[in-house]
């Protein structure tokens, strides 16, 4: 994807969301920061699970980091750091996470990235939302 790309798509099931992530995985390069925005249950973690599968994981290692705040998954020669900032209440809590520290060989997935005051450089933004009486998930990708 080039700097100006916007991509819109729809999925109807978690499995379709995972398959879509597998397709997107081909165009992503390290280091990588993805901001995942959307309501609870809209498909953010399903998308991360699909990317993990595309990069050699089983997908079973991927769980929502809502209560842990950060989950880490090793995928061969790089690490996925999967953050959920939903419960972060202060700048000091955010600073303690050292989100944007040395991540040269890492992939960062940041759920609820709007909590970060200074947006990371080169972030790819993904927006997830339900439509059609919760029958479809809409995904918009911007970078």
PDB file of C-alpha atoms in Angstrom:
ATOM      1  CA  UNK A   1       0.000   0.000   0.000  1.00  0.00           C
ATOM      2  CA  UNK A   2       1.291   3.448  -0.847  1.00  0.00           C
ATOM      3  CA  UNK A   3       1.182   6.459   1.485  1.00  0.00           C
ATOM      4  CA  UNK A   4      -2.161   7.633   0.065  1.00  0.00           C
ATOM      5  CA  UNK A   5      -4.074   4.360   0.061  1.00  0.00           C
ATOM      6  CA  UNK A   6      -7.486   3.854   1.586  1.00  0.00           C
ATOM      7  CA  UNK A   7      -9.062   0.438   1.413  1.00  0.00           C
ATOM      8  CA  UNK A   8     -12.629  -0.464   2.375  1.00  0.00           C
ATOM      9  CA  UNK A   9     -14.028  -3.966   2.725  1.00  0.00           C
ATOM     10  CA  UNK A  10     -16.706  -5.998   4.497  1.00  0.00           C
ATOM     11  CA  UNK A  11     -16.614  -9.323   6.345  1.00  0.00           C
ATOM     12  CA  UNK A  12     -19.545 -11.253   7.789  1.00  0.00           C
ATOM     13  CA  UNK A  13     -17.828 -13.704  10.151  1.00  0.00           C
ATOM     14  CA  UNK A  14     -14.714 -13.854  12.356  1.00  0.00           C
ATOM     15  CA  UNK A  15     -13.278 -16.437   9.933  1.00  0.00           C
ATOM     16  CA  UNK A  16     -13.701 -14.023   7.003  1.00  0.00           C
ATOM     17  CA  UNK A  17     -11.957 -11.322   9.044  1.00  0.00           C
ATOM     18  CA  UNK A  18      -9.037 -13.696   9.677  1.00  0.00           C
ATOM     19  CA  UNK A  19      -8.830 -14.627   5.970  1.00  0.00           C
ATOM     20  CA  UNK A  20      -8.834 -10.936   5.037  1.00  0.00           C
ATOM     21  CA  UNK A  21      -5.920 -10.376   7.432  1.00  0.00           C
ATOM     22  CA  UNK A  22      -3.994 -13.153   5.687  1.00  0.00           C
ATOM     23  CA  UNK A  23      -4.395 -11.290   2.386  1.00  0.00           C
ATOM     24  CA  UNK A  24      -3.307  -7.976   3.931  1.00  0.00           C
ATOM     25  CA  UNK A  25      -0.260  -9.635   5.570  1.00  0.00           C
ATOM     26  CA  UNK A  26       1.459  -9.964   2.175  1.00  0.00           C
ATOM     27  CA  UNK A  27       1.839  -6.195   1.835  1.00  0.00           C
ATOM     28  CA  UNK A  28       3.150  -5.410   5.336  1.00  0.00           C
ATOM     29  CA  UNK A  29       6.840  -4.881   6.193  1.00  0.00           C
ATOM     30  CA  UNK A  30       8.840  -4.530   9.431  1.00  0.00           C
ATOM     31  CA  UNK A  31       9.009  -2.485  11.529  1.00  0.00           C
ATOM     32  CA  UNK A  32       5.274  -2.044  11.656  1.00  0.00           C
ATOM     33  CA  UNK A  33       2.746  -0.162  13.767  1.00  0.00           C
ATOM     34  CA  UNK A  34      -0.963  -0.770  13.238  1.00  0.00           C
ATOM     35  CA  UNK A  35      -3.601   1.227  15.089  1.00  0.00           C
ATOM     36  CA  UNK A  36      -6.859  -0.720  15.417  1.00  0.00           C
ATOM     37  CA  UNK A  37      -9.917   1.348  16.257  1.00  0.00           C
ATOM     38  CA  UNK A  38     -13.478   0.176  16.659  1.00  0.00           C
ATOM     39  CA  UNK A  39     -16.156  -0.855  19.073  1.00  0.00           C
ATOM     40  CA  UNK A  40     -15.838  -3.871  21.332  1.00  0.00           C
ATOM     41  CA  UNK A  41     -16.296  -7.083  19.379  1.00  0.00           C
ATOM     42  CA  UNK A  42     -15.918  -5.495  15.944  1.00  0.00           C
ATOM     43  CA  UNK A  43     -13.068  -7.771  14.836  1.00  0.00           C
ATOM     44  CA  UNK A  44      -9.797  -6.190  15.965  1.00  0.00           C
ATOM     45  CA  UNK A  45      -8.428  -9.295  17.695  1.00  0.00           C
ATOM     46  CA  UNK A  46      -9.758 -11.562  14.902  1.00  0.00           C
ATOM     47  CA  UNK A  47      -7.731  -9.487  12.463  1.00  0.00           C
ATOM     48  CA  UNK A  48      -4.572  -9.853  14.584  1.00  0.00           C
ATOM     49  CA  UNK A  49      -5.221 -13.612  14.807  1.00  0.00           C
ATOM     50  CA  UNK A  50      -5.392 -13.800  11.001  1.00  0.00           C
ATOM     51  CA  UNK A  51      -2.119 -11.909  10.627  1.00  0.00           C
ATOM     52  CA  UNK A  52      -0.442 -14.236  13.141  1.00  0.00           C
ATOM     53  CA  UNK A  53      -1.618 -17.232  11.097  1.00  0.00           C
ATOM     54  CA  UNK A  54      -0.251 -15.668   7.926  1.00  0.00           C
ATOM     55  CA  UNK A  55       3.131 -15.193   9.617  1.00  0.00           C
ATOM     56  CA  UNK A  56       3.473 -18.790  10.782  1.00  0.00           C
ATOM     57  CA  UNK A  57       1.504 -18.913  14.020  1.00  0.00           C
ATOM     58  CA  UNK A  58      -1.480 -21.102  14.738  1.00  0.00           C
ATOM     59  CA  UNK A  59      -3.699 -18.178  15.685  1.00  0.00           C
ATOM     60  CA  UNK A  60      -4.487 -19.922  18.956  1.00  0.00           C
ATOM     61  CA  UNK A  61      -1.791 -17.889  20.695  1.00  0.00           C
ATOM     62  CA  UNK A  62      -3.681 -14.656  19.957  1.00  0.00           C
ATOM     63  CA  UNK A  63      -6.127 -13.527  22.613  1.00  0.00           C
ATOM     64  CA  UNK A  64      -7.594 -10.157  23.431  1.00  0.00           C
ATOM     65  CA  UNK A  65      -5.195  -8.133  25.589  1.00  0.00           C
ATOM     66  CA  UNK A  66      -8.032  -6.173  27.224  1.00  0.00           C
ATOM     67  CA  UNK A  67      -7.205  -7.345  30.739  1.00  0.00           C
ATOM     68  CA  UNK A  68      -3.439  -7.880  30.304  1.00  0.00           C
ATOM     69  CA  UNK A  69      -3.016  -4.606  28.370  1.00  0.00           C
ATOM     70  CA  UNK A  70      -0.252  -6.265  26.282  1.00  0.00           C
ATOM     71  CA  UNK A  71       0.189  -9.749  24.869  1.00  0.00           C
ATOM     72  CA  UNK A  72       3.379 -10.795  23.121  1.00  0.00           C
ATOM     73  CA  UNK A  73       3.689 -13.471  20.449  1.00  0.00           C
ATOM     74  CA  UNK A  74       6.971 -14.679  18.921  1.00  0.00           C
ATOM     75  CA  UNK A  75       6.748 -15.388  15.193  1.00  0.00           C
ATOM     76  CA  UNK A  76      10.108 -16.713  14.021  1.00  0.00           C
ATOM     77  CA  UNK A  77      12.535 -13.787  13.877  1.00  0.00           C
ATOM     78  CA  UNK A  78      10.144 -11.067  15.052  1.00  0.00           C
ATOM     79  CA  UNK A  79       7.764 -10.363  17.897  1.00  0.00           C
ATOM     80  CA  UNK A  80       4.168  -9.203  17.791  1.00  0.00           C
ATOM     81  CA  UNK A  81       3.263  -6.868  20.632  1.00  0.00           C
ATOM     82  CA  UNK A  82      -0.525  -6.616  20.857  1.00  0.00           C
ATOM     83  CA  UNK A  83      -1.698  -3.752  23.073  1.00  0.00           C
ATOM     84  CA  UNK A  84      -5.192  -2.822  24.194  1.00  0.00           C
ATOM     85  CA  UNK A  85      -5.236   0.697  25.633  1.00  0.00           C
ATOM     86  CA  UNK A  86      -8.948   0.658  26.517  1.00  0.00           C
ATOM     87  CA  UNK A  87      -8.266   0.596  30.272  1.00  0.00           C
ATOM     88  CA  UNK A  88      -5.372   3.110  30.257  1.00  0.00           C
ATOM     89  CA  UNK A  89      -6.456   6.160  32.248  1.00  0.00           C
ATOM     90  CA  UNK A  90      -3.402   8.417  32.409  1.00  0.00           C
ATOM     91  CA  UNK A  91      -0.332   9.574  30.515  1.00  0.00           C
ATOM     92  CA  UNK A  92       1.891   8.017  33.179  1.00  0.00           C
ATOM     93  CA  UNK A  93       0.319   4.568  32.621  1.00  0.00           C
ATOM     94  CA  UNK A  94       0.888   4.974  28.894  1.00  0.00           C
ATOM     95  CA  UNK A  95       4.484   6.081  29.435  1.00  0.00           C
ATOM     96  CA  UNK A  96       5.145   3.021  31.639  1.00  0.00           C
ATOM     97  CA  UNK A  97       4.233   0.769  28.701  1.00  0.00           C
ATOM     98  CA  UNK A  98       7.087   2.212  26.586  1.00  0.00           C
ATOM     99  CA  UNK A  99       4.932   1.556  23.538  1.00  0.00           C
ATOM    100  CA  UNK A 100       7.216   3.099  20.988  1.00  0.00           C
ATOM    101  CA  UNK A 101      10.578   2.128  22.491  1.00  0.00           C
ATOM    102  CA  UNK A 102      13.072   0.021  20.543  1.00  0.00           C
ATOM    103  CA  UNK A 103      10.815  -1.989  18.242  1.00  0.00           C
ATOM    104  CA  UNK A 104      13.085  -2.578  15.247  1.00  0.00           C
ATOM    105  CA  UNK A 105      12.078  -6.203  14.767  1.00  0.00           C
ATOM    106  CA  UNK A 106       8.614  -5.938  16.225  1.00  0.00           C
ATOM    107  CA  UNK A 107       5.114  -5.533  14.979  1.00  0.00           C
ATOM    108  CA  UNK A 108       2.908  -3.391  17.181  1.00  0.00           C
ATOM    109  CA  UNK A 109      -0.852  -3.755  17.167  1.00  0.00           C
ATOM    110  CA  UNK A 110      -2.426  -1.025  19.224  1.00  0.00           C
ATOM    111  CA  UNK A 111      -6.132  -1.305  19.987  1.00  0.00           C
ATOM    112  CA  UNK A 112      -7.706   2.008  21.031  1.00  0.00           C
ATOM    113  CA  UNK A 113      -4.765   4.071  19.649  1.00  0.00           C
ATOM    114  CA  UNK A 114      -6.695   7.339  20.009  1.00  0.00           C
ATOM    115  CA  UNK A 115      -5.500   7.366  23.636  1.00  0.00           C
ATOM    116  CA  UNK A 116      -1.955   8.133  22.419  1.00  0.00           C
ATOM    117  CA  UNK A 117      -1.498  11.899  22.186  1.00  0.00           C
ATOM    118  CA  UNK A 118       1.432  11.818  19.757  1.00  0.00           C
ATOM    119  CA  UNK A 119       0.744   9.434  16.900  1.00  0.00           C
ATOM    120  CA  UNK A 120       3.589   7.087  15.964  1.00  0.00           C
ATOM    121  CA  UNK A 121       5.333   7.678  12.633  1.00  0.00           C
ATOM    122  CA  UNK A 122       4.236   5.468   9.753  1.00  0.00           C
ATOM    123  CA  UNK A 123       1.210   4.043  11.517  1.00  0.00           C
ATOM    124  CA  UNK A 124      -1.305   2.119   9.448  1.00  0.00           C
ATOM    125  CA  UNK A 125      -4.794   2.874  10.724  1.00  0.00           C
ATOM    126  CA  UNK A 126      -7.536   0.271  10.688  1.00  0.00           C
ATOM    127  CA  UNK A 127     -11.120   1.157  11.576  1.00  0.00           C
ATOM    128  CA  UNK A 128     -13.550  -1.638  12.399  1.00  0.00           C
ATOM    129  CA  UNK A 129     -17.296  -1.194  12.775  1.00  0.00           C
ATOM    130  CA  UNK A 130     -20.472  -3.197  12.743  1.00  0.00           C
ATOM    131  CA  UNK A 131     -23.265  -2.399  10.300  1.00  0.00           C
ATOM    132  CA  UNK A 132     -26.425  -4.035   9.035  1.00  0.00           C
ATOM    133  CA  UNK A 133     -27.813  -4.989  12.441  1.00  0.00           C
ATOM    134  CA  UNK A 134     -24.467  -6.549  13.463  1.00  0.00           C
ATOM    135  CA  UNK A 135     -24.445  -8.876  10.423  1.00  0.00           C
ATOM    136  CA  UNK A 136     -21.391  -7.338   8.765  1.00  0.00           C
ATOM    137  CA  UNK A 137     -18.100  -5.837   9.871  1.00  0.00           C
ATOM    138  CA  UNK A 138     -16.720  -2.963   7.863  1.00  0.00           C
ATOM    139  CA  UNK A 139     -12.992  -2.404   7.767  1.00  0.00           C
ATOM    140  CA  UNK A 140     -11.302   0.747   6.521  1.00  0.00           C
ATOM    141  CA  UNK A 141      -7.512   0.754   6.194  1.00  0.00           C
ATOM    142  CA  UNK A 142      -5.578   4.016   5.908  1.00  0.00           C
ATOM    143  CA  UNK A 143      -1.864   4.601   5.848  1.00  0.00           C
TER     144      UNK A 143
END
